[in-house]
XYZ file of C-alpha atoms in Angstrom:
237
model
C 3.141 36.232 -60.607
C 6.469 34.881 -58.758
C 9.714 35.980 -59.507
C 12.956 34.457 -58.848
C 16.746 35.355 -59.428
C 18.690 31.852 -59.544
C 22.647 31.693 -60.097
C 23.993 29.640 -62.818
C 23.699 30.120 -66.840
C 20.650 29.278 -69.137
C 22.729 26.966 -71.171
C 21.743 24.741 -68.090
C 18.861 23.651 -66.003
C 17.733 26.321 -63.489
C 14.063 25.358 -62.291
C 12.467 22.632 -61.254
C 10.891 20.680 -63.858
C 6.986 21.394 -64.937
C 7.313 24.637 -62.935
C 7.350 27.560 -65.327
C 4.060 29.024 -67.469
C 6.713 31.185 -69.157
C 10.026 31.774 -70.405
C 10.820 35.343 -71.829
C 14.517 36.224 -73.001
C 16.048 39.550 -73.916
C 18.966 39.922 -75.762
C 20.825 36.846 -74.293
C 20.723 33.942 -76.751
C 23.154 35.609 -78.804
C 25.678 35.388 -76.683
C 27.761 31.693 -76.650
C 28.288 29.662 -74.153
C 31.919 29.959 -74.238
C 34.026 30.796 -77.762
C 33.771 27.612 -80.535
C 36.720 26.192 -81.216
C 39.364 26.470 -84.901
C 39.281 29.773 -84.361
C 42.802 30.758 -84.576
C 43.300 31.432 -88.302
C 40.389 33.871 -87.940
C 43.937 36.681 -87.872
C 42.836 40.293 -88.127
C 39.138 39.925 -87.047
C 37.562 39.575 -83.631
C 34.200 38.034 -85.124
C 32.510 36.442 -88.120
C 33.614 38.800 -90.910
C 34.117 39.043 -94.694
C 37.498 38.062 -94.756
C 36.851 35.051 -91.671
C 37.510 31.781 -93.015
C 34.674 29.051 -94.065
C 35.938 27.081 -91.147
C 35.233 30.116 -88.368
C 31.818 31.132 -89.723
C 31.199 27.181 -89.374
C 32.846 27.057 -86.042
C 30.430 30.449 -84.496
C 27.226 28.045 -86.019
C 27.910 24.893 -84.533
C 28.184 26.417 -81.412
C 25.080 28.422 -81.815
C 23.359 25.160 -82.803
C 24.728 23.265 -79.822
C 23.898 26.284 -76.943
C 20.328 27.095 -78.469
C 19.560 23.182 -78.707
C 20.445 22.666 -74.982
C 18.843 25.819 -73.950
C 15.368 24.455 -75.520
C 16.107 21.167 -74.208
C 16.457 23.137 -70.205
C 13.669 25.099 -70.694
C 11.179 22.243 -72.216
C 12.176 20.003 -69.340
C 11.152 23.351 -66.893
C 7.858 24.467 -68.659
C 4.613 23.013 -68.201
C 2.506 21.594 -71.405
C 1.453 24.241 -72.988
C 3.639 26.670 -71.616
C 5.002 29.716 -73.203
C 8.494 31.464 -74.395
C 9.187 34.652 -76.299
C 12.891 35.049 -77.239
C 14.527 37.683 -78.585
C 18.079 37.613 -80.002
C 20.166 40.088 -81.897
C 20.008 38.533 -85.686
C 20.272 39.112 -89.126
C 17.846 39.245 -91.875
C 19.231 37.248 -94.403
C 20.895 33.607 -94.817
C 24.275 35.613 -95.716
C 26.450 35.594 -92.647
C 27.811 38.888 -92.981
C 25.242 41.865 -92.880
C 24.997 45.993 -91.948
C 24.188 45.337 -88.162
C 25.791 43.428 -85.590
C 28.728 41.665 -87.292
C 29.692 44.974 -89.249
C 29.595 46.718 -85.892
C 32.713 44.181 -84.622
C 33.896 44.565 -87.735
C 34.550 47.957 -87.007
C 35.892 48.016 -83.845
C 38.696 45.103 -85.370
C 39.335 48.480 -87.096
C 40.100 50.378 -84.514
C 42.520 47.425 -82.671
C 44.131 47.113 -86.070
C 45.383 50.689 -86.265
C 46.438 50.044 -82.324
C 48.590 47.188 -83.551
C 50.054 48.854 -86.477
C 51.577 52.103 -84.175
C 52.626 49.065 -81.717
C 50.274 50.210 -78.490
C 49.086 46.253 -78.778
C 50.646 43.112 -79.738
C 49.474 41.922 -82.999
C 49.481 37.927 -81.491
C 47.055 40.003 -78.753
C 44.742 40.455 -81.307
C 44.834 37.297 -83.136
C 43.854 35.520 -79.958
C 40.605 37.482 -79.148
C 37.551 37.218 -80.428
C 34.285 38.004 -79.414
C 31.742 35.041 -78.097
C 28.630 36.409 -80.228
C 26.153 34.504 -83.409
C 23.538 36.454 -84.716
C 20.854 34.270 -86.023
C 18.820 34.116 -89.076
C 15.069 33.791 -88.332
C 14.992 30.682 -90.556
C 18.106 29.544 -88.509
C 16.308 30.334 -84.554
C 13.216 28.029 -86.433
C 15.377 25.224 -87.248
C 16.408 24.475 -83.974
C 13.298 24.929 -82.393
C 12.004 22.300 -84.771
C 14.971 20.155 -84.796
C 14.409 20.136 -80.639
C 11.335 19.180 -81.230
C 9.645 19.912 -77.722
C 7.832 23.695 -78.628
C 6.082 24.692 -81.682
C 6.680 27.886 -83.577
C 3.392 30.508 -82.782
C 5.051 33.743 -84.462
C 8.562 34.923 -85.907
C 8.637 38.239 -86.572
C 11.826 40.536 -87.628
C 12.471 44.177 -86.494
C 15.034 46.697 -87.243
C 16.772 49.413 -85.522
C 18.406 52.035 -87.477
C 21.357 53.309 -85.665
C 21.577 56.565 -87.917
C 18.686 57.468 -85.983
C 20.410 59.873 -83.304
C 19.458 61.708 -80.700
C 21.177 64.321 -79.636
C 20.272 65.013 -76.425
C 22.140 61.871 -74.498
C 25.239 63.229 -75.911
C 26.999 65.552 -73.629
C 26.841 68.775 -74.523
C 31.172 69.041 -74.570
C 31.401 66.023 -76.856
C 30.717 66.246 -80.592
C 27.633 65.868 -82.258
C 28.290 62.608 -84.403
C 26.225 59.690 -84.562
C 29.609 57.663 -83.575
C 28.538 58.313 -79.895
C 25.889 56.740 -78.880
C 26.650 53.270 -80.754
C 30.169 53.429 -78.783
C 29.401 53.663 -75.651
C 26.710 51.002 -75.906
C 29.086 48.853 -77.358
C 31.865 49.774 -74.805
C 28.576 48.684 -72.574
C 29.099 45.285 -73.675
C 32.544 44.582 -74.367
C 34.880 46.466 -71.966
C 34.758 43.383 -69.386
C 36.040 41.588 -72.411
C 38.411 43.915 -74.049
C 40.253 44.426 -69.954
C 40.519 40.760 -69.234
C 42.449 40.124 -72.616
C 43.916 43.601 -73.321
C 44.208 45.392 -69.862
C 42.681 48.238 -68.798
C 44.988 51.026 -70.162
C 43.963 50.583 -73.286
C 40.363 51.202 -73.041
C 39.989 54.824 -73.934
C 42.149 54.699 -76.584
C 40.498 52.013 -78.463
C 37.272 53.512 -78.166
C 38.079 57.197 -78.906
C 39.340 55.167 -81.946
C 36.258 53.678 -82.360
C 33.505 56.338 -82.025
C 35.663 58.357 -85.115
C 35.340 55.367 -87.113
C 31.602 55.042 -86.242
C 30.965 58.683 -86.785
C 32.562 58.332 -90.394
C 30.619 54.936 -91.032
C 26.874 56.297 -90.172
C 27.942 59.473 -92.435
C 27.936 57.488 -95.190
C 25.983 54.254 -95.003
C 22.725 52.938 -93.522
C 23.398 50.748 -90.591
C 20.384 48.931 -89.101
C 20.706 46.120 -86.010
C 18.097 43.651 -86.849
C 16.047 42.255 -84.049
C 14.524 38.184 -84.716
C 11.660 37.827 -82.575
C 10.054 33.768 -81.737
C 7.253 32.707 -79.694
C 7.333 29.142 -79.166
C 4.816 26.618 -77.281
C 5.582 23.282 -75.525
C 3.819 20.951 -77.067
């Protein structure tokens, strides 16, 4: 088995062509190339969300379409016949756009900015301007580009689900409170901070997720909040 790290993004060719037996990815194909464009009557949210406009949830799927058709085009051209990839991507269940895992999680930290706009700690045109580079798949939507590519054929899709009720106390520190806001915080803070600095600045960081773990802690009280997992293993045909 050879390994290699290689600069440069998968939304690109990285290997040399008929030179891979496998192609595994982890939690990456959600993530955009760069942010689709139209999005700035999306005012108030900082992701697809109930009250987005048809022409941003269209926007966040075209660009999906466009990154995860060039990424199977890269990867076909890298693979030899017959070769293998299992992809994982943060999804959703269901055709709906809108669902109890990762959207709803943005959702709820556009909460938490919100509130920071309305006591003035961040301009509200601030706000408008960010959103977060992120689509979260349907199974039936990964499939469709993989067949619409047309170089791999589809060997197993499978769905899991994470329930992020389920929480365990003992990575909590034992001088912070016991809420199930915690954990789901800082692995979002995890994520996002790089994001939240370059458009917010760093002074604000704290705030917005002290914010944010409260309104997390209230949320998983109350409601059932599960990130779904959508799981392909393709073949070059």
């Amino acid at each position: 088995c050879f390994l290699s790290a290689v600069p440069g993004s998968f939304y690109g060719r990285l290997f040399p062509a008929n030179s891979l037996h496998f192609v595994h990815s982890s939690y990456s194909l959600q993530w955009l190339s760069q942010l689709p464009e139209g999005l700035e009557n999306n005012k108030g949210n900082i992701h697809m969300a109930c009250s987005s406009p048809a022409n941003v949830i269209r926007a966040y799927y075209e660009q999906f379409q466009k990154d995860f058709g060039y990424f199977l085009k890269c990867r076909s051209e890298e693979l030899v016949d017959g070769g293998r990839m299992v992809l994982t991507f943060l999804g959703r269940s269901s055709q709906e756009p809108f669902s109890k895992g990762c959207p709803y999680i943005w959702s709820l930290l556009a909460v938490a900015l919100n509130d920071m706009v309305l006591e003035g700690i961040i301009e509200e045109e601030k706000l408008d301007s960010f959103n977060i580079p992120q689509y979260t798949p349907s199974p039936e939507e990964v499939k469709n580009e993989v067949i619409k590519e047309g170089s791999f054929t589809v060997d197993r899709l499978e769905v899991t689900r994470v329930d992020l009720n389920a929480y365990h106390g003992e990575f909590c520190p034992s001088d912070e409170v016991m809420d199930g806001g915690y954990n789901v915080a800082n692995c979002t803070r995890s994520v996002t901070e790089p994001l939240l600095v370059s458009h917010f600045g760093e002074e604000i960081i704290d705030k917005v997720f002290d914010r944010y773990q409260k309104i997390l802690a209230d949320r998983l009280s109350k409601e059932k909040i599960q990130f779904v997992n959508v799981i392909i293993s393709v073949i070059k045909v």
